[in-house]
Short mmCIF file of C-alpha atoms in Angstrom, two decimals:
data_model
loop_
_atom_site.label_atom_id
_atom_site.label_comp_id
_atom_site.label_asym_id
_atom_site.label_seq_id
_atom_site.Cartn_x
_atom_site.Cartn_y
_atom_site.Cartn_z
CA MET T 1 93.84 18.40 124.69
CA ARG T 2 95.27 20.52 127.41
CA SER T 3 93.84 21.44 130.69
CA SER T 4 91.96 24.69 130.71
CA VAL T 5 93.51 25.47 134.07
CA ARG T 6 96.36 27.95 133.65
CA PRO T 7 96.57 29.38 137.11
CA LEU T 8 100.25 30.16 137.29
CA ARG T 9 102.59 31.84 134.88
CA PRO T 10 106.12 31.59 136.24
CA ALA T 11 108.55 29.04 135.01
CA VAL T 12 109.47 27.15 131.96
CA LEU T 13 111.88 25.84 129.43
CA ALA T 14 112.86 22.53 128.21
CA LEU T 15 111.19 19.47 129.51
CA CYS T 16 112.07 15.88 129.03
CA LEU T 17 109.94 12.90 129.73
CA LEU T 18 112.74 10.48 130.25
CA VAL T 19 111.53 7.39 131.97
CA THR T 20 108.41 5.74 133.14
CA PRO T 21 109.79 2.83 135.09
CA PRO T 22 108.30 1.29 138.14
CA GLY T 23 108.79 3.46 141.18
CA ALA T 24 107.03 3.81 144.46
CA ILE T 25 103.74 2.08 144.96
CA GLY T 26 100.63 4.19 145.41
CA SER T 27 97.56 3.36 147.42
CA ALA T 28 94.98 0.97 146.04
CA GLY T 29 93.27 2.35 142.95
CA ALA T 30 95.62 5.29 142.84
CA ALA T 31 99.20 5.78 141.85
CA THR T 32 102.23 7.75 142.83
CA LEU T 33 103.97 10.10 140.43
CA ALA T 34 107.65 10.66 141.16
CA VAL T 35 109.10 13.76 139.54
CA THR T 36 112.77 14.72 139.47
CA VAL T 37 113.52 18.30 138.57
CA ARG T 38 116.89 19.32 137.16
CA ASP T 39 118.25 22.59 135.84
CA GLN T 40 120.04 23.25 132.56
CA SER T 41 123.26 21.91 134.08
CA ALA T 42 121.55 18.73 135.25
CA HIS T 43 121.78 19.79 138.89
CA PRO T 44 118.81 18.93 141.07
CA VAL T 45 116.48 21.86 141.62
CA ALA T 46 115.03 22.52 145.05
CA ASP T 47 111.86 24.53 145.61
CA ALA T 48 110.34 23.63 142.24
CA VAL T 49 106.56 23.45 142.40
CA ILE T 50 104.99 20.50 140.60
CA VAL T 51 101.28 20.39 139.87
CA ALA T 52 99.43 17.47 138.29
CA VAL T 53 96.40 18.87 136.45
CA PRO T 54 93.90 16.16 135.44
CA LEU T 55 92.63 16.53 131.89
CA GLN T 56 89.34 15.00 132.95
CA GLY T 57 88.67 17.98 135.17
CA ILE T 58 89.60 19.10 138.63
CA PRO T 59 87.42 17.60 141.35
CA ARG T 60 85.53 19.91 143.66
CA PRO T 61 87.28 20.36 146.97
CA LYS T 62 85.76 18.35 149.79
CA GLY T 63 85.74 19.22 153.44
CA GLU T 64 87.61 21.94 155.21
CA ARG T 65 90.67 23.35 153.52
CA PRO T 66 93.91 22.92 155.41
CA LYS T 67 95.45 25.77 157.32
CA GLU T 68 99.07 26.42 156.51
CA VAL T 69 101.85 28.42 158.13
CA ILE T 70 104.74 30.52 156.85
CA ASP T 71 107.04 31.54 159.70
CA GLN T 72 109.35 34.47 159.94
CA ILE T 73 112.56 33.25 161.53
CA ASP T 74 115.89 35.09 161.64
CA LYS T 75 114.58 37.70 159.21
CA ALA T 76 113.60 35.14 156.60
CA PHE T 77 110.35 33.51 155.49
CA VAL T 78 110.27 29.80 156.29
CA PRO T 79 109.55 28.13 153.96
CA ARG T 80 110.57 30.39 151.13
CA VAL T 81 108.35 28.57 148.64
CA LYS T 82 104.97 27.12 149.46
CA VAL T 83 102.31 25.55 147.29
CA ILE T 84 98.68 25.43 148.39
CA GLN T 85 95.29 24.75 146.92
CA VAL T 86 92.89 27.62 146.24
CA GLY T 87 90.94 28.49 149.36
CA THR T 88 93.70 27.54 151.78
CA SER T 89 94.49 30.00 154.56
CA ILE T 90 98.00 30.79 155.70
CA SER T 91 99.00 32.36 158.99
CA PHE T 92 102.26 34.26 159.28
CA PRO T 93 103.64 33.98 162.81
CA ASN T 94 106.60 36.24 163.52
CA LYS T 95 109.10 34.25 165.58
CA ASP T 96 111.73 37.00 165.64
CA ASN T 97 111.98 39.45 168.49
CA ILE T 98 111.57 42.35 166.08
CA ARG T 99 108.55 43.47 164.12
CA HIS T 100 107.84 42.50 160.53
CA HIS T 101 105.43 43.97 158.00
CA VAL T 102 104.31 41.32 155.53
CA TYR T 103 102.79 42.37 152.23
CA SER T 104 101.95 41.21 148.73
CA PHE T 105 101.11 43.26 145.65
CA SER T 106 100.55 40.21 143.45
CA GLN T 107 97.38 40.06 141.39
CA ALA T 108 96.42 36.71 142.89
CA LYS T 109 96.40 38.15 146.42
CA LYS T 110 97.00 41.67 147.63
CA PHE T 111 97.29 42.12 151.36
CA GLU T 112 99.27 43.76 154.12
CA LEU T 113 99.94 42.67 157.68
CA PRO T 114 101.27 45.90 159.16
CA LEU T 115 104.01 45.85 161.79
CA TYR T 116 103.52 43.05 164.25
CA LYS T 117 105.23 40.62 166.55
CA GLY T 118 103.96 37.15 167.33
CA LEU T 119 100.76 36.23 165.53
CA PRO T 120 98.99 38.73 163.26
CA ALA T 121 95.27 39.32 163.61
CA GLY T 122 94.23 36.40 161.45
CA PRO T 123 95.24 34.06 158.65
CA VAL T 124 95.11 35.16 155.03
CA VAL T 125 92.85 33.21 152.68
CA PHE T 126 94.30 32.67 149.21
CA ASP T 127 91.19 32.50 147.07
CA LYS T 128 92.57 32.92 143.55
CA PRO T 129 95.04 30.78 141.63
CA GLY T 130 98.39 32.34 140.81
CA VAL T 131 101.76 33.10 142.26
CA VAL T 132 101.87 35.42 145.24
CA VAL T 133 105.16 37.11 146.04
CA LEU T 134 105.56 38.02 149.70
CA GLY T 135 107.86 40.66 151.11
CA CYS T 136 108.62 42.39 154.39
CA ASN T 137 108.51 46.15 154.25
CA ILE T 138 111.07 46.43 157.04
CA HIS T 139 113.59 43.91 155.74
CA ASP T 140 113.65 44.26 151.99
CA TRP T 141 115.65 41.11 151.34
CA MET T 142 112.93 38.92 152.83
CA ILE T 143 111.00 37.27 150.02
CA ALA T 144 108.79 34.23 149.66
CA TYR T 145 106.55 32.70 147.00
CA VAL T 146 103.14 31.16 147.48
CA TYR T 147 101.89 29.13 144.52
CA VAL T 148 98.11 28.87 144.69
CA VAL T 149 96.85 26.04 142.50
CA GLU T 150 93.45 24.54 141.72
CA SER T 151 94.49 20.92 141.47
CA PRO T 152 94.68 18.97 144.73
CA TRP T 153 97.73 17.07 143.44
CA PHE T 154 100.89 19.06 143.90
CA GLY T 155 104.25 19.03 145.63
CA LYS T 156 107.52 20.88 146.07
CA SER T 157 110.96 19.50 145.35
CA GLU T 158 113.50 19.10 148.10
CA ARG T 159 117.29 19.39 147.81
CA ALA T 160 117.55 16.29 145.64
CA GLY T 161 115.08 17.80 143.20
CA GLU T 162 112.52 15.10 143.91
CA VAL T 163 108.78 15.37 144.38
CA ARG T 164 106.32 12.55 145.00
CA ILE T 165 102.67 13.17 144.32
CA VAL T 166 100.57 10.41 145.83
CA ASP T 167 97.05 9.10 145.40
CA LEU T 168 96.67 10.13 141.79
CA PRO T 169 93.58 8.55 140.25
CA ALA T 170 94.11 6.88 136.90
CA GLY T 171 93.88 9.22 133.97
CA GLU T 172 95.74 11.75 131.88
CA TYR T 173 97.50 14.67 133.50
CA ASP T 174 99.43 17.73 132.51
CA VAL T 175 102.33 17.89 134.92
CA GLU T 176 103.41 21.49 135.32
CA ALA T 177 106.62 22.76 136.88
CA TYR T 178 107.18 26.23 138.30
CA HIS T 179 110.14 27.85 139.99
CA PRO T 180 110.72 31.41 141.24
CA ARG T 181 113.88 31.61 139.13
CA ALA T 182 112.59 29.96 135.96
CA ARG T 183 113.92 31.83 132.95
CA ASP T 184 110.65 31.93 131.05
CA ALA T 185 108.02 33.38 133.30
CA ALA T 186 105.24 33.15 130.71
CA GLU T 187 104.52 29.42 130.81
CA PRO T 188 105.32 26.53 133.11
CA VAL T 189 107.28 23.54 131.94
CA ARG T 190 104.56 21.05 131.06
CA SER T 191 104.47 17.34 130.31
CA ARG T 192 101.55 15.03 129.49
CA VAL T 193 101.51 11.87 131.62
CA THR T 194 99.13 8.94 131.67
CA ILE T 195 98.64 7.39 135.06
CA GLY T 196 97.32 3.86 135.23
CA ALA T 197 95.42 2.47 138.19
CA ALA T 198 97.94 1.67 140.90
CA GLU T 199 100.76 2.00 138.40
CA PRO T 200 103.54 4.22 139.66
CA ALA T 201 105.15 6.58 137.22
CA ALA T 202 108.32 8.61 137.24
CA ILE T 203 109.35 11.49 135.06
CA GLU T 204 112.20 13.94 134.92
CA LEU T 205 111.66 17.59 134.12
CA GLN T 206 114.27 20.07 133.10
CA ILE T 207 113.79 23.70 133.94
CA THR T 208 116.10 26.52 132.94
CA LEU T 209 116.88 28.84 135.80
CA ARG T 210 118.17 32.36 135.68
CA PRO T 211 120.68 33.60 138.26
CA ALA T 212 119.25 34.88 141.50
CA ALA T 213 118.72 38.61 141.24
CA ARG T 214 118.84 39.28 144.95
CA SER T 215 120.96 37.90 147.72
CA SER T 216 119.25 36.47 150.73
CA ARG T 217 121.10 39.07 152.80
CA PRO T 218 121.96 42.60 151.88
CA PRO T 219 125.65 42.78 151.03
CA LYS T 220 127.55 45.65 152.51
CA GLY T 221 126.23 48.80 150.96
CA ALA T 222 127.15 52.43 151.12
CA GLU T 223 126.64 52.50 154.87
CA GLY T 224 130.17 51.73 155.88
CA GLU T 225 133.01 53.75 154.56
CA TYR T 226 136.00 51.67 155.40
CA PRO T 227 138.69 52.13 156.59
CA MET W 1 131.43 43.79 162.68
CA GLN W 2 133.96 44.32 159.98
CA ALA W 3 137.62 43.47 159.67
CA GLY W 4 139.86 44.27 156.78
CA VAL W 5 143.15 45.29 155.30
CA ALA W 6 143.89 48.36 153.20
CA PHE W 7 146.85 49.52 151.16
CA ASP W 8 147.30 53.23 150.37
CA ASP W 9 150.08 54.38 148.06
CA ASN W 10 150.09 58.03 149.15
CA LEU W 11 149.09 58.29 152.76
CA ASN W 12 150.67 61.70 153.20
CA ARG W 13 148.85 63.08 150.13
CA ALA W 14 152.15 64.37 148.72
CA GLU W 15 152.29 66.08 145.36
CA ARG W 16 155.67 64.76 144.23
CA SER W 17 156.22 61.05 143.72
CA PRO W 18 159.47 60.80 145.72
CA ASP W 19 157.73 62.29 148.76
CA ARG W 20 154.88 59.78 148.80
CA ARG W 21 154.63 57.25 151.61
CA SER W 22 152.67 54.07 151.25
CA ASP W 23 151.58 51.67 153.94
CA THR W 24 149.20 48.89 154.80
CA ALA W 25 146.69 49.04 157.60
CA LEU W 26 144.65 46.46 159.43
CA GLY W 27 141.26 47.69 160.47
CA PHE W 28 138.38 46.66 162.60
CA ALA W 29 135.01 48.36 162.76
CA GLY W 30 131.84 47.57 164.58
CA SER W 31 128.50 49.09 165.28
CA ALA W 32 125.59 48.20 167.46
CA GLY W 33 122.35 49.98 167.76
CA SER W 34 118.66 50.06 167.97
CA ARG W 35 116.17 50.63 165.21
CA LEU W 36 112.87 52.24 165.99
CA GLN W 37 110.20 51.71 163.37
CA ILE W 38 108.03 54.76 162.73
CA GLY W 39 104.91 53.79 160.88
CA ALA W 40 105.06 51.44 157.94
CA ASN W 41 107.80 53.19 156.02
CA GLY W 42 110.00 55.15 158.39
CA SER W 43 112.66 54.19 160.89
CA VAL W 44 115.16 55.85 163.18
CA THR W 45 118.39 54.04 163.95
CA PHE W 46 120.63 54.91 166.89
CA SER W 47 124.07 53.35 166.70
CA GLY W 48 127.24 53.26 168.69
CA THR W 49 130.24 52.85 166.42
CA PHE W 50 133.82 51.81 166.88
CA GLU W 51 136.69 51.78 164.45
CA SER W 52 140.36 51.02 164.78
CA LEU W 53 143.22 51.26 162.31
CA SER W 54 146.70 49.89 162.80
CA PHE W 55 149.39 50.70 160.27
CA ASP W 56 152.33 48.50 159.51
CA ASP W 57 154.91 51.32 159.44
CA LEU W 58 153.36 54.74 160.02
CA GLU W 59 152.23 54.11 163.55
CA GLY W 60 151.41 57.74 164.23
CA LEU W 61 148.32 57.23 162.08
CA ASN W 62 147.06 54.38 164.24
CA ARG W 63 143.77 55.29 165.80
CA ILE W 64 140.71 54.14 167.58
CA SER W 65 137.47 55.99 166.98
CA PRO W 66 134.47 55.50 169.22
CA GLY W 67 131.43 57.32 167.96
CA ALA W 68 127.70 57.47 167.55
CA SER W 69 125.21 58.09 164.78
CA VAL W 70 121.52 58.74 164.34
CA SER W 71 119.73 58.26 161.05
CA PHE W 72 116.18 58.61 159.83
CA ARG W 73 115.19 56.61 156.79
CA VAL W 74 111.87 56.64 155.02
CA LYS W 75 110.62 54.67 152.03
CA THR W 76 108.29 56.42 149.65
CA ARG W 77 105.79 53.54 149.84
CA VAL W 78 105.46 49.91 150.91
CA GLY W 79 107.62 47.55 148.85
CA ALA W 80 111.07 46.06 148.51
CA ARG W 81 112.48 48.13 145.70
CA VAL W 82 111.01 51.55 146.23
CA PRO W 83 112.80 54.90 146.47
CA TRP W 84 113.97 56.00 149.92
CA PHE W 85 115.44 58.99 151.70
CA GLN W 86 117.86 59.00 154.58
CA VAL W 87 119.10 61.81 156.78
CA ALA W 88 121.92 61.02 159.18
CA VAL W 89 124.30 62.68 161.58
CA ALA W 90 127.38 61.03 162.99
CA SER W 91 130.21 61.94 165.29
CA ALA W 92 133.35 60.14 166.40
CA PHE W 93 136.33 60.91 168.56
CA GLN W 94 139.39 60.13 166.44
CA ASP W 95 141.99 59.12 168.96
CA PHE W 96 145.13 59.07 166.81
CA ARG W 97 148.40 57.97 168.33
CA ASP W 98 149.75 61.25 166.93
CA ASP W 99 148.52 63.92 169.33
CA ALA W 100 148.32 66.60 166.65
CA ARG W 101 145.70 64.69 164.69
CA ARG W 102 143.53 63.73 167.63
CA GLY W 103 140.12 65.34 167.53
CA GLN W 104 136.41 65.15 166.95
CA PHE W 105 134.76 64.33 163.65
CA TYR W 106 131.20 65.33 162.72
CA GLN W 107 129.23 64.55 159.61
CA GLY W 108 125.73 65.24 158.35
CA ARG W 109 124.43 63.63 155.21
CA ILE W 110 121.33 63.15 153.13
CA ARG W 111 120.82 60.25 150.75
CA TYR W 112 118.31 59.29 148.13
CA GLY W 113 118.18 55.77 146.77
CA TRP W 114 116.23 54.19 143.96
CA PHE W 115 116.11 51.05 141.83
CA ALA W 116 115.97 50.19 138.16
CA GLY W 117 114.01 47.03 137.51
CA ASP W 118 115.00 43.92 139.40
CA ASN W 119 118.69 44.57 139.18
CA ALA W 120 120.42 47.91 139.46
CA SER W 121 120.22 50.18 142.46
CA PHE W 122 121.48 53.74 142.80
CA THR W 123 122.24 56.14 145.61
CA VAL W 124 123.06 59.82 145.54
CA GLU W 125 124.43 61.44 148.67
CA GLY W 126 125.29 64.92 149.82
CA ALA W 127 127.41 65.29 152.94
CA TYR W 128 129.09 67.92 155.03
CA SER W 129 131.87 66.99 157.43
CA ILE W 130 133.91 68.78 160.04
CA ARG W 131 137.03 67.60 161.80
CA ASN W 132 138.37 69.58 164.73
CA ALA W 133 141.87 68.35 165.48
CA SER W 134 144.37 69.32 168.17
CA LEU W 135 146.43 71.21 165.62
CA ALA W 136 144.65 73.54 163.23
CA VAL W 137 146.59 72.17 160.28
CA PHE W 138 144.57 68.97 160.59
CA ASP W 139 141.19 70.67 160.91
CA GLN W 140 139.00 69.93 157.94
CA ASN W 141 135.69 71.22 156.66
CA ALA W 142 134.41 69.67 153.46
CA GLU W 143 131.29 69.11 151.41
CA SER W 144 130.81 66.21 149.07
CA LEU W 145 128.41 64.81 146.54
CA SER W 146 128.56 61.16 145.57
CA PHE W 147 126.79 58.77 143.26
CA ARG W 148 126.77 55.01 143.73
CA ALA W 149 125.51 52.32 141.37
CA GLU W 150 125.25 48.65 142.14
CA TRP W 151 124.50 45.61 140.01
CA PRO W 152 123.88 42.09 141.30
CA LEU W 153 126.12 39.32 140.04
CA GLY W 154 124.15 36.14 139.66
CA GLY W 155 122.88 36.05 143.20
CA TRP W 156 126.29 35.53 144.78
CA GLY W 157 127.32 39.15 145.08
CA ALA W 158 127.27 42.59 143.60
CA LEU W 159 129.45 44.87 141.55
CA PHE W 160 129.44 48.52 142.47
CA GLY W 161 130.96 51.81 141.47
CA VAL W 162 131.12 55.13 143.29
CA TYR W 163 132.02 58.59 142.10
CA GLN W 164 132.47 61.36 144.63
CA ILE W 165 133.38 64.98 144.24
CA ARG W 166 134.56 66.66 147.43
CA ARG W 167 135.44 70.27 148.03
CA GLY W 168 137.16 71.44 151.17
CA ASP W 169 140.24 71.08 153.30
CA VAL W 170 142.85 68.41 152.83
CA ALA W 171 146.05 67.76 154.78
CA SER W 172 149.16 67.13 152.74
CA SER W 173 152.52 66.28 154.32
CA SER W 174 155.85 66.45 152.57
CA PRO W 175 159.32 67.89 152.93
CA PRO W 176 159.24 71.71 152.75
CA ASN W 177 157.84 72.78 149.42
CA PRO W 178 157.60 76.51 148.61
CA GLU W 179 154.83 76.02 146.05
CA VAL W 180 152.65 74.19 148.52
CA LEU W 181 153.54 76.62 151.28
CA ALA W 182 152.29 79.48 149.14
CA GLN W 183 148.84 77.93 148.97
CA ALA W 184 148.63 76.53 152.50
CA LYS W 185 146.05 77.86 154.94
CA GLU W 186 147.97 76.27 157.83
CA ARG W 187 151.25 74.46 158.28
CA ALA W 188 153.04 72.59 161.06
CA PRO W 189 155.80 70.02 161.50
CA ASP W 190 154.52 66.50 160.95
CA PRO W 191 156.95 63.97 162.45
CA VAL W 192 154.63 61.07 161.60
CA PHE W 193 156.09 61.13 158.08
CA GLY W 194 159.67 61.97 159.10
CA PRO W 195 161.63 64.63 160.96
CA ALA W 196 161.69 67.00 157.99
CA SER W 197 158.06 66.60 157.07
CA ILE W 198 155.69 69.55 157.11
CA ALA W 199 151.91 69.23 157.11
CA TYR W 200 149.98 71.74 155.02
CA ARG W 201 146.27 72.43 155.06
CA LEU W 202 145.06 73.19 151.56
CA GLU W 203 141.72 73.82 149.97
CA ALA W 204 141.17 71.33 147.20
CA THR W 205 138.58 69.68 145.02
CA SER W 206 138.96 65.94 144.85
CA HIS W 207 137.50 63.41 142.45
CA ASP W 208 137.22 59.92 143.84
CA LEU W 209 136.38 56.85 141.81
CA GLN W 210 135.79 53.45 143.40
CA ALA W 211 134.98 50.09 141.92
CA GLY W 212 134.29 47.08 144.04
CA ILE W 213 132.80 43.69 144.29
CA ASN W 214 131.16 42.11 147.27
CA SER W 215 129.88 38.66 147.84
CA ALA W 216 127.52 37.17 150.35
CA ILE W 217 129.02 34.38 152.45
CA GLY W 218 126.19 32.51 154.01
CA ARG W 219 123.29 34.45 155.43
CA HIS W 220 125.13 36.83 157.73
CA ALA W 221 128.48 37.61 156.17
CA SER W 222 129.96 39.20 153.10
CA ALA W 223 133.41 39.87 151.70
CA GLU W 224 134.37 42.90 149.68
CA VAL W 225 137.27 44.13 147.58
CA VAL W 226 137.50 47.77 146.49
CA LEU W 227 139.86 49.62 144.20
CA GLU W 228 139.94 53.37 144.61
CA ARG W 229 141.58 56.18 142.73
CA LEU W 230 141.44 59.72 144.06
CA VAL W 231 142.79 62.88 142.49
CA ALA W 232 142.85 66.14 144.44
CA LEU W 233 143.29 69.48 142.74
CA ALA W 234 144.33 72.46 144.86
CA ALA W 235 144.94 76.08 144.00
CA GLY W 236 148.23 76.95 142.36
CA GLY W 237 148.30 73.82 140.25
CA ILE W 238 149.05 71.62 143.22
CA ASP W 239 147.55 68.20 142.87
CA TYR W 240 148.10 64.68 144.06
CA GLY W 241 146.79 61.24 143.37
CA VAL W 242 146.04 58.37 145.70
CA SER W 243 145.40 54.73 144.91
CA GLN W 244 143.94 52.34 147.45
CA VAL W 245 143.10 48.67 147.56
CA ARG W 246 140.88 47.42 150.35
CA ALA W 247 139.61 44.01 151.28
CA SER W 248 137.23 43.43 154.13
CA PHE W 249 134.99 40.89 155.72
CA LEU W 250 131.67 41.92 157.21
CA TYR W 251 129.50 39.99 159.61
CA ARG W 252 125.99 41.14 160.50
CA PHE W 253 124.11 39.68 163.43
#
């Protein structure tokens, strides 16, 4: 049986469940899942989003949802990839000394924060699951991805391609992997994992990436005729 | 800021192969300005520009060019890859070491840019330029139409190609040539290319093809290599070809 939750539709390809050896120790009654994400060349993949979706159902959120921040620094979104739970609000402070115009046309969240410096009027609440692609209308190379997920168990890989999801209750999970450059945008890489009470688990996922379509900075264009 | 080196195999735009002079130049260019956002989709940019060229052998062509430009750019809607228009005017004082070439340059241009999917981008540009030099033989009025296409290369750079057709004045220098003289609108001695060299002002149509590759280096810099082939066709069957290779390094703040 698979989870009925299919909130995101970016990444996928091959996936290998390689090992389940002892790893880090989780809190009492709950376990830690360590995930290593590699690309088709076995290089570690940064900025991969990992979501553990419990087959027994996603618990109702309790308490106030966290407030998150995506900065704009040196004409770039920081961080470039963020994963949040549905209902979380994100504020977008502009820390440059120029104005930015943040927008998204993604189905999961359409919004615009017209030209501003400093803090915009208010945070944006992401109330539907899905991937939200952010841009700046003034600086077209600025791009960021917000993955809005329903499960409370998620993480994002760092440079070494590693993610640790803590406090997972015992049970069966579909572990899903997403990445902005995953070759197959239709489905995430997915692996079924059984988590025992207080038993740490570790898996390795392989995700096939396509080359980046855009540089983080505009290369020299037709502006400068040289010499 | 941009620094680079360029090789040109026919700097004097001579028709006959034996008359052609090639040379290599080191260049530096910089611009600084202010961008004023107008609404969500429009912007006006005021820039001060500076350019210098220093040739290895033909020092009379060395120049510094301080200038200024104003451009208005507008996107057709909010988004990263949406069509845009740009109108720009620019002027520069071209302070050649050779007094005869020294003068003011003006250019007006209009551009339209668009995208195809996530990858290719295209620009079409129409321009009109005027150069008023100290000697009339180096005055130039010309109109041009160009088309540029660019494709990303795996996130590390881009491949681009440019075709331009230009109609207007060109300056060609060579030893006295009766066929060229018959078509020339102006002529004058041109010691930059030798004591016997004569500069001619001709009306010509030129076809210019460029292919290049540029690569981002970090978040602020890029390097570029361009190959260019230009063929100019003037009245009376007079024509010449030029090949250039350029390499440059660009840093944006």
